[in-house]
Coordinates of C-alpha atoms in Angstrom, one line a residue:
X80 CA -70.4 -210.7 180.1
X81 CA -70.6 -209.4 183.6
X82 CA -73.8 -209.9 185.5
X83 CA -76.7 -207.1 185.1
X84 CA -77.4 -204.9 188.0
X85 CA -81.0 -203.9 188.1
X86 CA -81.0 -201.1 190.1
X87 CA -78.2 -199.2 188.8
X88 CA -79.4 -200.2 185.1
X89 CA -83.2 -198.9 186.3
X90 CA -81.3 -195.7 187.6
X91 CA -79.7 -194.8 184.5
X92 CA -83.1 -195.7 182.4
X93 CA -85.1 -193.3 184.5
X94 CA -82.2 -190.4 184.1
X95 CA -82.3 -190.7 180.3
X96 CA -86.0 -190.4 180.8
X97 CA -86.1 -187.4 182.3
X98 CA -83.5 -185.4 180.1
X99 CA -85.3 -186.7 176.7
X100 CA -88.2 -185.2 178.5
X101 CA -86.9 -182.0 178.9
X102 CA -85.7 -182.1 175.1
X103 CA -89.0 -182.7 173.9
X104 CA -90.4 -179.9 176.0
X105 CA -87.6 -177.8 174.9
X106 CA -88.7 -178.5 171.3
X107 CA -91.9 -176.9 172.0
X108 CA -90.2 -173.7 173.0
X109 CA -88.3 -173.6 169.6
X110 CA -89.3 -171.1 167.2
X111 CA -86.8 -170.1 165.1
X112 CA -83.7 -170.8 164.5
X113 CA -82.1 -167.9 167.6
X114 CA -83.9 -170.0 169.9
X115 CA -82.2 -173.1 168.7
X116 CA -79.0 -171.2 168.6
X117 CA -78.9 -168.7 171.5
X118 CA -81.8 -169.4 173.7
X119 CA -83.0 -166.0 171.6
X120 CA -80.7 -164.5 173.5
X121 CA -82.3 -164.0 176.6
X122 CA -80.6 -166.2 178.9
X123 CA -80.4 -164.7 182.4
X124 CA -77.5 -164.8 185.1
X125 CA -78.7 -167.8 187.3
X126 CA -79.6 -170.1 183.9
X127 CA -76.5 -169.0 182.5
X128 CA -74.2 -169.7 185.6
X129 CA -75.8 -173.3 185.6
X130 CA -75.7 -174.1 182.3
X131 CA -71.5 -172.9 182.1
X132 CA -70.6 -175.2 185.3
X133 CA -72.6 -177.9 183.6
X134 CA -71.1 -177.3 180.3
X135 CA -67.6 -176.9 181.4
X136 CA -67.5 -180.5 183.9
X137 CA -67.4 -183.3 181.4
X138 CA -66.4 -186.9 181.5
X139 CA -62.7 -185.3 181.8
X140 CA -63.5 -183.3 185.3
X141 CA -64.9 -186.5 186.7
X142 CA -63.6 -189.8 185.5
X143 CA -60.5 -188.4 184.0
X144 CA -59.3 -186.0 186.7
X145 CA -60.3 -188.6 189.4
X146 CA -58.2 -191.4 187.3
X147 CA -55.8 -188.9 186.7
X148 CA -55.2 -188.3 190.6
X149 CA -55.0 -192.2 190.5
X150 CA -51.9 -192.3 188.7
X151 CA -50.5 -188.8 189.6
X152 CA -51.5 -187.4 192.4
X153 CA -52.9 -184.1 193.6
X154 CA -50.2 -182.5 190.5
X155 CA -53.0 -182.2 188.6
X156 CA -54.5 -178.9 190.3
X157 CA -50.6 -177.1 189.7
X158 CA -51.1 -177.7 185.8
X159 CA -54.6 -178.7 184.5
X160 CA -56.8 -176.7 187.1
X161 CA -55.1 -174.0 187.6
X162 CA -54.4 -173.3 184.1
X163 CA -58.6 -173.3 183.5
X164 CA -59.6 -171.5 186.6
X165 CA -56.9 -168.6 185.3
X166 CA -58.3 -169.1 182.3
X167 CA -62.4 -168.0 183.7
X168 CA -61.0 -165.7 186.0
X169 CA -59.6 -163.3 183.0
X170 CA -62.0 -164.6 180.3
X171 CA -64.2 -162.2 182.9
X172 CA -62.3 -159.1 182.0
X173 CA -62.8 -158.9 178.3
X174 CA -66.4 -160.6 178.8
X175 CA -67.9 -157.3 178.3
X176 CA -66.1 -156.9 174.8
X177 CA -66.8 -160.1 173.5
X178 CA -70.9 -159.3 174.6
X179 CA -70.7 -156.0 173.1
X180 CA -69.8 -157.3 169.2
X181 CA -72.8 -158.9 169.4
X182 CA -71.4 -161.7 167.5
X183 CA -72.7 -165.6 167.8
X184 CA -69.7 -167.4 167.3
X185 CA -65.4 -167.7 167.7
X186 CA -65.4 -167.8 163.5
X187 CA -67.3 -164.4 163.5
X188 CA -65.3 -162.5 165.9
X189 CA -62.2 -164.0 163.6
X190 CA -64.0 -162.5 160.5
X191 CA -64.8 -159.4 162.1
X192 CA -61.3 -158.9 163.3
X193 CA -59.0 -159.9 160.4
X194 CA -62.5 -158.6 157.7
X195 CA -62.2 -161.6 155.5
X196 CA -65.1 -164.3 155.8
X197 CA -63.0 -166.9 154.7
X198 CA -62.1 -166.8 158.4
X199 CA -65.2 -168.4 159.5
X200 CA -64.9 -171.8 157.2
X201 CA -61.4 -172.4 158.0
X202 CA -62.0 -171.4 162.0
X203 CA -65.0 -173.4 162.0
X204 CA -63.3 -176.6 160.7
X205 CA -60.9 -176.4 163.1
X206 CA -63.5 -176.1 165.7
X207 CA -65.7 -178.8 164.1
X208 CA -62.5 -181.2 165.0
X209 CA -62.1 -179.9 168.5
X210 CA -65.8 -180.7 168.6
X211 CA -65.6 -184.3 167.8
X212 CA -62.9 -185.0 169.7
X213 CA -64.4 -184.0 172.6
X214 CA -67.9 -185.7 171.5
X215 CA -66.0 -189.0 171.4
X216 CA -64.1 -188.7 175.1
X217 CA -67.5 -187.4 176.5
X218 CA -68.8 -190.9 175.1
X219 CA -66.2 -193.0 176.0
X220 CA -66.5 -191.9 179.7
X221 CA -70.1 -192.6 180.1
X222 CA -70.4 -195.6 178.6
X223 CA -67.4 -197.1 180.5
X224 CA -69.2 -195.9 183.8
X225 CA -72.3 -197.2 183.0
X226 CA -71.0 -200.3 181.7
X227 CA -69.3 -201.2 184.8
X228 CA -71.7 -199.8 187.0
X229 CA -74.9 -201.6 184.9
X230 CA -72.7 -204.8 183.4
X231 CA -74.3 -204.1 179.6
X232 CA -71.9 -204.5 177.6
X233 CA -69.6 -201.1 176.2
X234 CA -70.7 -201.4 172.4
X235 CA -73.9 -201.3 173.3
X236 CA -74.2 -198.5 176.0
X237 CA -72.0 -196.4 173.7
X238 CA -74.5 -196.5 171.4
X239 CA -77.7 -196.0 174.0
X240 CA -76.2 -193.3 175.2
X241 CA -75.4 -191.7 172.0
X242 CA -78.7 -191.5 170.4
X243 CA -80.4 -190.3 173.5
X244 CA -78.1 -187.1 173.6
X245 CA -78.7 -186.7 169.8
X246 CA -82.2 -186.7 170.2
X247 CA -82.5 -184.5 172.8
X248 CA -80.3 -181.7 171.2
X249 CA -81.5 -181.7 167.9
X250 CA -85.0 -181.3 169.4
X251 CA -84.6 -177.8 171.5
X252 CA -81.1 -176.6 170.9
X253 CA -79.9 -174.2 174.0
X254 CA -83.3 -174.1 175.3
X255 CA -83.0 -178.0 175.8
X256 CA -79.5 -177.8 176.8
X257 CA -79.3 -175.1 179.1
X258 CA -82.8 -176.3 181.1
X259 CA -81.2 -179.9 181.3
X260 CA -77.8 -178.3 182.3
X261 CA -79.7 -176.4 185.3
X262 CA -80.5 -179.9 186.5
X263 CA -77.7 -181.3 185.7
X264 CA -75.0 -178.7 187.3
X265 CA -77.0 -178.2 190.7
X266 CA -77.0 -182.5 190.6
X267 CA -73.2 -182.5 189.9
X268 CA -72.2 -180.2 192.3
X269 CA -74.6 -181.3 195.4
X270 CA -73.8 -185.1 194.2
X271 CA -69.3 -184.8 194.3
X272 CA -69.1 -182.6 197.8
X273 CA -71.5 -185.7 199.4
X274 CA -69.4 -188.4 198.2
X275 CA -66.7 -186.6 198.9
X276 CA -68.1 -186.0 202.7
X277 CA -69.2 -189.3 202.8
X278 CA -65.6 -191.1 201.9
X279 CA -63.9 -188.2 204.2
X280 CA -66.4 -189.8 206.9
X281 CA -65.4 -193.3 205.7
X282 CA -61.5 -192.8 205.6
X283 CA -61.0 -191.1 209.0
X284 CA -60.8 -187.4 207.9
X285 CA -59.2 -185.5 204.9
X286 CA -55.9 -185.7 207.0
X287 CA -56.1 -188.8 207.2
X288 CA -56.6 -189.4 203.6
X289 CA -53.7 -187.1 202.5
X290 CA -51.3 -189.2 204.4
X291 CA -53.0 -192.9 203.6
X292 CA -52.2 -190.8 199.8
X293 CA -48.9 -190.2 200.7
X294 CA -47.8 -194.1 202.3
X295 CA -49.1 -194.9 198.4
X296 CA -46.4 -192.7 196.9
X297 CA -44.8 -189.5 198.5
X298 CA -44.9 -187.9 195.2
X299 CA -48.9 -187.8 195.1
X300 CA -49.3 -185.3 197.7
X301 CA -46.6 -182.8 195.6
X302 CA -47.6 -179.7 193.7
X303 CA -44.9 -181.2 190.8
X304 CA -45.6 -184.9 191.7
X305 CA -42.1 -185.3 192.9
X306 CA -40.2 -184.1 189.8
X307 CA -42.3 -185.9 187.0
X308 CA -43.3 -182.4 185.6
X309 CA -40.7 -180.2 184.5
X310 CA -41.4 -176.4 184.8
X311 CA -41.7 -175.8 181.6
X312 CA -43.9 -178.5 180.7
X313 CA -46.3 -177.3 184.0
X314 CA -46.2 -173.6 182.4
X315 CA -47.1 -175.5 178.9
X316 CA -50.0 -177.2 180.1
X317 CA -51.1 -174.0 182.1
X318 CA -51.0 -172.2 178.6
X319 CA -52.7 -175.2 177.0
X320 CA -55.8 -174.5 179.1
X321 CA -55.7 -171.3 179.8
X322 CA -56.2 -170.8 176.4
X323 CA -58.9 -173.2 175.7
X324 CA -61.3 -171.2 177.9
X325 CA -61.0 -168.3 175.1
X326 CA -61.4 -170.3 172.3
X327 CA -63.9 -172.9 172.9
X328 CA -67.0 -172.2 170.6
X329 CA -69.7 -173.0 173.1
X330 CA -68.2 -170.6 176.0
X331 CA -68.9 -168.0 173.0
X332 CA -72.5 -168.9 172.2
X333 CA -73.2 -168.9 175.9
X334 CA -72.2 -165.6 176.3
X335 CA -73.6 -164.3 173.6
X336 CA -76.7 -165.7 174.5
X337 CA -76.9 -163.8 177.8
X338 CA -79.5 -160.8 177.5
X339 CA -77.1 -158.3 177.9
X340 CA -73.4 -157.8 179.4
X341 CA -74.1 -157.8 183.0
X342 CA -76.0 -161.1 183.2
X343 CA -72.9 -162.1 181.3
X344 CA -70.7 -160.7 183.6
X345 CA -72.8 -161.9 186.4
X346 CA -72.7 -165.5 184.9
X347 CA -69.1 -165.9 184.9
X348 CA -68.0 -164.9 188.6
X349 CA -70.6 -167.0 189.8
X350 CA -69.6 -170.1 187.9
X351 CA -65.5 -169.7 188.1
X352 CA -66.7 -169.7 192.3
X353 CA -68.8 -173.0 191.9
X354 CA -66.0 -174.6 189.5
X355 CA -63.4 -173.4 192.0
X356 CA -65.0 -175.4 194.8
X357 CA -66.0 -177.9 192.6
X358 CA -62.4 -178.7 191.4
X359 CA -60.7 -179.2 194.2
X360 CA -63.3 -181.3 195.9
X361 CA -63.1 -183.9 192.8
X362 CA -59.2 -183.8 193.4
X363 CA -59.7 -184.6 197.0
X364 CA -62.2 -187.3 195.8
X365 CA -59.9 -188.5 193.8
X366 CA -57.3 -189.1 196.7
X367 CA -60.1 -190.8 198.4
X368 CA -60.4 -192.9 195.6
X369 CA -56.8 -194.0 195.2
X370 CA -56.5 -194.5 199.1
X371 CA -59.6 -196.7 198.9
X372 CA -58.4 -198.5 195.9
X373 CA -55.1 -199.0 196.8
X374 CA -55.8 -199.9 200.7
X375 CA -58.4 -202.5 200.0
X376 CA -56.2 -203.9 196.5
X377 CA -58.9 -203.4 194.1
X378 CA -57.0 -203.7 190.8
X379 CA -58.2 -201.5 188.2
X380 CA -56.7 -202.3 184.2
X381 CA -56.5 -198.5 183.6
X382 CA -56.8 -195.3 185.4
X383 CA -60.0 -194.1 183.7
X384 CA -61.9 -197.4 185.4
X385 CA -60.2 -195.9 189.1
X386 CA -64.0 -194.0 190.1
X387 CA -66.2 -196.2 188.1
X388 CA -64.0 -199.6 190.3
X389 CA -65.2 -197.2 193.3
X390 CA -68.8 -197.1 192.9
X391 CA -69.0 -201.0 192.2
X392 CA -66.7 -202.7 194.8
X393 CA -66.8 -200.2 197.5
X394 CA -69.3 -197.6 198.7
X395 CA -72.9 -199.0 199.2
X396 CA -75.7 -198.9 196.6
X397 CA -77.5 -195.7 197.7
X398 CA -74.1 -193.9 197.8
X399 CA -73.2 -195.0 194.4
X400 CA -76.8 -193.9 193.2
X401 CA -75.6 -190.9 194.2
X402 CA -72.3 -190.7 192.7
X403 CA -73.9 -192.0 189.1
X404 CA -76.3 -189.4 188.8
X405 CA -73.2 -186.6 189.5
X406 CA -71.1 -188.7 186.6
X407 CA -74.1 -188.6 184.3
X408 CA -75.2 -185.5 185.1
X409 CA -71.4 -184.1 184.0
X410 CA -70.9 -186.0 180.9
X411 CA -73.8 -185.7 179.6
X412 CA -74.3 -181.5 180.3
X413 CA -71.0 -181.3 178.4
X414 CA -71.6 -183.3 176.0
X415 CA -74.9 -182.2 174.5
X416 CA -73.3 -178.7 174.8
X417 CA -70.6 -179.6 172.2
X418 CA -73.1 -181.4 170.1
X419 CA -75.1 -178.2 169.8
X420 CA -71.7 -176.2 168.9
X421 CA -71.5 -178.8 166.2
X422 CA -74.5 -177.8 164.5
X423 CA -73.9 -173.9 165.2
X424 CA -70.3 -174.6 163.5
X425 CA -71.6 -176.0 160.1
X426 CA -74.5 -174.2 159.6
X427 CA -73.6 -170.4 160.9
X428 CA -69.7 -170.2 160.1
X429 CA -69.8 -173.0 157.1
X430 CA -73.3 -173.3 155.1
X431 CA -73.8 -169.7 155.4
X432 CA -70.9 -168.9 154.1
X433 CA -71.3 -170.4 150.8
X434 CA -74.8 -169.8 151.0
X435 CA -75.1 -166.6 152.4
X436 CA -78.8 -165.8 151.1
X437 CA -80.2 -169.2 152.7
X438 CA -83.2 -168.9 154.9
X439 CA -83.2 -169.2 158.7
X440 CA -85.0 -172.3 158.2
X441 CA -82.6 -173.7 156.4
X442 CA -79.8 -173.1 158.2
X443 CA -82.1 -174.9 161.4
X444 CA -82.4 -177.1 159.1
X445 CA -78.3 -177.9 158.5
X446 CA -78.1 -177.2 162.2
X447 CA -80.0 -180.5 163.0
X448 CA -78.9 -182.5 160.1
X449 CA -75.0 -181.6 161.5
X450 CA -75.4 -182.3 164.8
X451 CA -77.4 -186.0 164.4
X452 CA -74.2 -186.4 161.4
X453 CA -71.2 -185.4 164.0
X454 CA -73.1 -187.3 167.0
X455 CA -73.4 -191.0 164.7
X456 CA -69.9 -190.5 163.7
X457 CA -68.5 -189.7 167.1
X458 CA -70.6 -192.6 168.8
X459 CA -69.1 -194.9 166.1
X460 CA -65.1 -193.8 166.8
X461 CA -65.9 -194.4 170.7
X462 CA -67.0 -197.5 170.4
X463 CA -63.1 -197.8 170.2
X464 CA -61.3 -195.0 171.4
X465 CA -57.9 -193.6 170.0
X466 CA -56.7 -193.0 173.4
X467 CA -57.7 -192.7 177.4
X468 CA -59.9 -189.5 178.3
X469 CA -56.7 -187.7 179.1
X470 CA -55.0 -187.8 176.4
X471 CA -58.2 -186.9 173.9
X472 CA -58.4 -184.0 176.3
X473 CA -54.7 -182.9 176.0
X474 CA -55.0 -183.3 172.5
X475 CA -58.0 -181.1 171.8
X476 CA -56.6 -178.5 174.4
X477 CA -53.2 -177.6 172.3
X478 CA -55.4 -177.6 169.0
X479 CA -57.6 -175.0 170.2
X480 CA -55.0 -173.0 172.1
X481 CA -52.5 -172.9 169.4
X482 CA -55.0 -172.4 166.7
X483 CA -57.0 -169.6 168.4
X484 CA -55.3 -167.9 171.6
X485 CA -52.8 -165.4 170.3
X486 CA -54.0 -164.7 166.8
X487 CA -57.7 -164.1 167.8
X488 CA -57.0 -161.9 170.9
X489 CA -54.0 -159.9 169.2
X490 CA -56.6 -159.1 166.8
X491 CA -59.3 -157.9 169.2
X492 CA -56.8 -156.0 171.5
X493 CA -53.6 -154.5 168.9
X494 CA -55.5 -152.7 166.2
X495 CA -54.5 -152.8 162.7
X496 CA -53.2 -156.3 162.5
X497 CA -53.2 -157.6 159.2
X498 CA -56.3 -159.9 158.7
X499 CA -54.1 -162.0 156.5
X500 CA -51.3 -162.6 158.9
X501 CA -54.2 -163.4 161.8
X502 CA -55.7 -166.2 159.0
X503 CA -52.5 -167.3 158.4
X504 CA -51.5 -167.3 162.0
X505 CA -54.1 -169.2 162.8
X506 CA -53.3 -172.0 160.2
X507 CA -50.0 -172.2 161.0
X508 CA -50.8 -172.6 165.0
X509 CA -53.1 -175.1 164.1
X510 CA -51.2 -177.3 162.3
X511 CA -47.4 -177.4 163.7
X512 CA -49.2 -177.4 167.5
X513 CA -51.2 -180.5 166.6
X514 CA -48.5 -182.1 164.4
X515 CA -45.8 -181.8 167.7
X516 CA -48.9 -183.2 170.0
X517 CA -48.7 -185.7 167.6
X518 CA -44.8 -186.1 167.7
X519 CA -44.3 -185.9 171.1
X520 CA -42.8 -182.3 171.1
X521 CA -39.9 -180.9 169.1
X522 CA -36.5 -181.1 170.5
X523 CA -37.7 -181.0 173.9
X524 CA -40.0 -177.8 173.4
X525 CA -44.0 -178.9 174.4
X526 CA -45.9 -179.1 171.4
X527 CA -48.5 -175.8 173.0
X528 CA -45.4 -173.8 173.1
X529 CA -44.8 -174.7 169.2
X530 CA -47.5 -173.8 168.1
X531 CA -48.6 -170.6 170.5
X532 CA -44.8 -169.4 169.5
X533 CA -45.2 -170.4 165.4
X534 CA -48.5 -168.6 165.6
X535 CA -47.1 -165.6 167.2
X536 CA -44.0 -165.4 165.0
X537 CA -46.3 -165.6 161.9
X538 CA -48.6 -163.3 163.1
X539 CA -45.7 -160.6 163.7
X540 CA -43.7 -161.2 160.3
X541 CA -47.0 -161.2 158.3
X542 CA -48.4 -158.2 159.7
X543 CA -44.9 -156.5 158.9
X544 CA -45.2 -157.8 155.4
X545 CA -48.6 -157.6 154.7
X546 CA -50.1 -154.8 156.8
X547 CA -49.9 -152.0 153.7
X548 CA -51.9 -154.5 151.5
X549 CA -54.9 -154.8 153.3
X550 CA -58.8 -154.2 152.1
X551 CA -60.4 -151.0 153.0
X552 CA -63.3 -151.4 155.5
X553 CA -63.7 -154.6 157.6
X554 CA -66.8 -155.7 158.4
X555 CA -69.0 -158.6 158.4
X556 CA -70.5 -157.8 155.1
X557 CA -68.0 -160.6 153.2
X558 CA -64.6 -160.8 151.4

């Protein structure tokens, strides 16, 4: 076991302190179960803004970009990056519709749309596995950095860690969550552009560091790392996350939770700005970090260990106080963020549906019992992971996407569609895109474009065959 490091351990004790504060205090705010949900739906611009950037920097942005710039290179901004920052950028444009349907969640604008509820059970288990996917890499990544930062051992950090973001989230919902995210994000941000300043000071200059990156391997510093992405397999993974910025449940809640559409308008120009700059700082950073790595021959055993190898064996203590509290602060504003979805999920789009008379309290009720369920579980499958960061997050991107992108937004946009060719387009998405992830691709064709183009193709043969057949009358009043 490696040897305990007091003040880094004492650091990371005091952090939890402070965000299980904030839960209990968001507890005490919690009336009902809107509050727990949607903040009541009075979430202003500047809370909002906060609590997105918070919400959308995860273990992924910040130990998994950073190890991915470790074994790629700045490529990683021409796919991944761009692909989300498109994604914000014209999630903005259709903002205003999604606010004014007044609807909670993805599952209920999918119900509205096609005007069968059985939409929200079978969206919202699709959802629920995007969910726990992420919950598990969100877990993996801080208990790896605190592991090697602290020396406790990993099964037992994974476990620390988990039950203080359950408890925190099942206490006060959004009001918790978006109050510790406002921390959080304005830590995150202010945290990554001083490290990055301060290993630009130590390296000589971002020039400097570019071509230190470039003596490592040429192809780093190349928008298509030197040929290792094809362009169709870039213009897959744009796709990929372009699409998950529509169809991620909690980016729905938030904006539905703003007060009214221009404090949700408001919200997301602010944050694509801050996530702009934020982005390519960490990819910079993570340049730093390989030439720092690779210059002083620090072997790491896999790329995800690339940031956490920096704070240990290179910068100074007070620096890597620094840099932890930015980590934490990402990981952990993500992660209880999809936590709370989890309990939204199973209690609005699943328990109510076969329950639709139940009481608000007991759907709080089923909210909390879901989220301490799907948080165990998760912290249990981390303890050893299916795969690196990365690949958890590729995974979960061309689930979502293929599920969700075309038949959802079709729906909203081309009126008339047939609500049984949406459902089954959706289905169908869903299952060939994550069976090709799983495959490797089909014949050479990425596994997003499988299932974006299976979901389409259903989604315009069924509408041909079933659009005369169709219910009089959608509406979210049931089947």
């Amino acid at each position: 076991m490696a040897e305990i490091n007091p003040f880094y351990l004492g650091t990371f004790i005091v952090y939890l302190a402070i965000v299980l504060a904030i839960g209990i205090w968001g507890y005490t705010k919690t009336s009902d179960v809107m509050d727990f949900w949607a903040f009541g739906q009075e979430m202003g611009p500047w809370l909002a803004t906060w609590s997105f950037v918070a919400n959308f920097v995860s273990a992924v942005s910040v130990i998994g970009f950073i190890g991915a710039v470790y074994g790629e290179g700045y490529t990683l901004m021409t796919h991944t990056i761009f692909g989300l920052m498109l994604g914000i950028s014209a999630l903005y444009f259709v903002v205003d519709r999604i606010r004014n349907l007044n609807l909670l969640t993805l599952p209920e604008i999918i119900a509205s749309v096609t005007g069968y509820q059985v939409a929200r059970p079978i969206a919202g288990t699709v959802l629920l596995g995007n969910a726990w996917l992420y919950l598990i890499m969100q877990l993996v990544g801080a208990s790896l950095l605190v592991t090697t930062i602290t020396g406790v051992p990993y099964r037992y950090m994974v476990w620390v860690i988990g039950i203080v973001f359950i408890a925190y989230t099942v206490l006060g919902g959004l009001v918790s969550v978006a109050w510790t995210d406002l921390l959080q994000g304005t830590l995150m941000v202010g945290a990554v552009l001083f490290s990055l300043a301060y290993m630009a000071f130590d390296l000589g200059g971002f020039t400097t560091i570019n071509q230190q990156l470039a003596s490592v391997d040429p192809s780093y510093v190349l928008p298509t790392g030197g040929g290792a992405y094809t362009v169709i397999g870039i213009v897959a993974t744009i796709v990929a996350f372009f699409g998950t910025i529509f169809t991620e449940q909690n980016y729905i809640v938030r904006i539905a939770a703003t007060k009214d559409v221009r404090a949700a308008k408001i919200h997301l120009a602010a944050a694509g700005f801050i996530l702009t700059v934020f982005f390519s700082a960490l990819v910079v950073l993570g340049g730093a970090t390989t030439v720092a790595l690779e210059t002083n021959e620090m072997a790491i055993q896999t790329q995800d260990a690339a940031f956490p190898t920096l704070i240990t064996d290179y910068v100074p203590s007070g620096i890597g106080v620094v840099i932890i509290l930015a980590v934490m602060s990402a990981i952990l504003s993500t992660t209880d963020t999809r936590l709370h979805s989890t309990g939204i999920t199973t209690a609005r789009d699943i328990y109510s549906y076969f329950r639709p008379d139940s009481s608000d309290e007991a759907q709080l009720k089923v909210s909390r019992v879901a989220t301490i369920v799907f948080g165990i579980t998760a912290t249990a499958a981390a303890v050893n992971p299916p795969g690196t960061i990365i690949e958890l997050y590729n995974f979960r991107a061309v689930l979502l996407t293929s599920a969700f992108l075309i038949p959802v937004y079709m729906g909203l946009y081309w009126g008339g569609l047939s609500g049984r060719a949406i459902l089954a387009s959706v289905v169908t998405g869903a299952l060939l895109g994550v069976g090709t992830e799983f495959a490797g691709g089909l014949f050479g064709v990425p596994s997003t474009f499988v299932g974006v183009g299976s979901a389409l193709l259903v989604l315009l043969i069924g509408h041909l065959l079933l659009s005369g057949n169709e219910p009089k009358g959608r509406s979210m009043a049931g089947d």
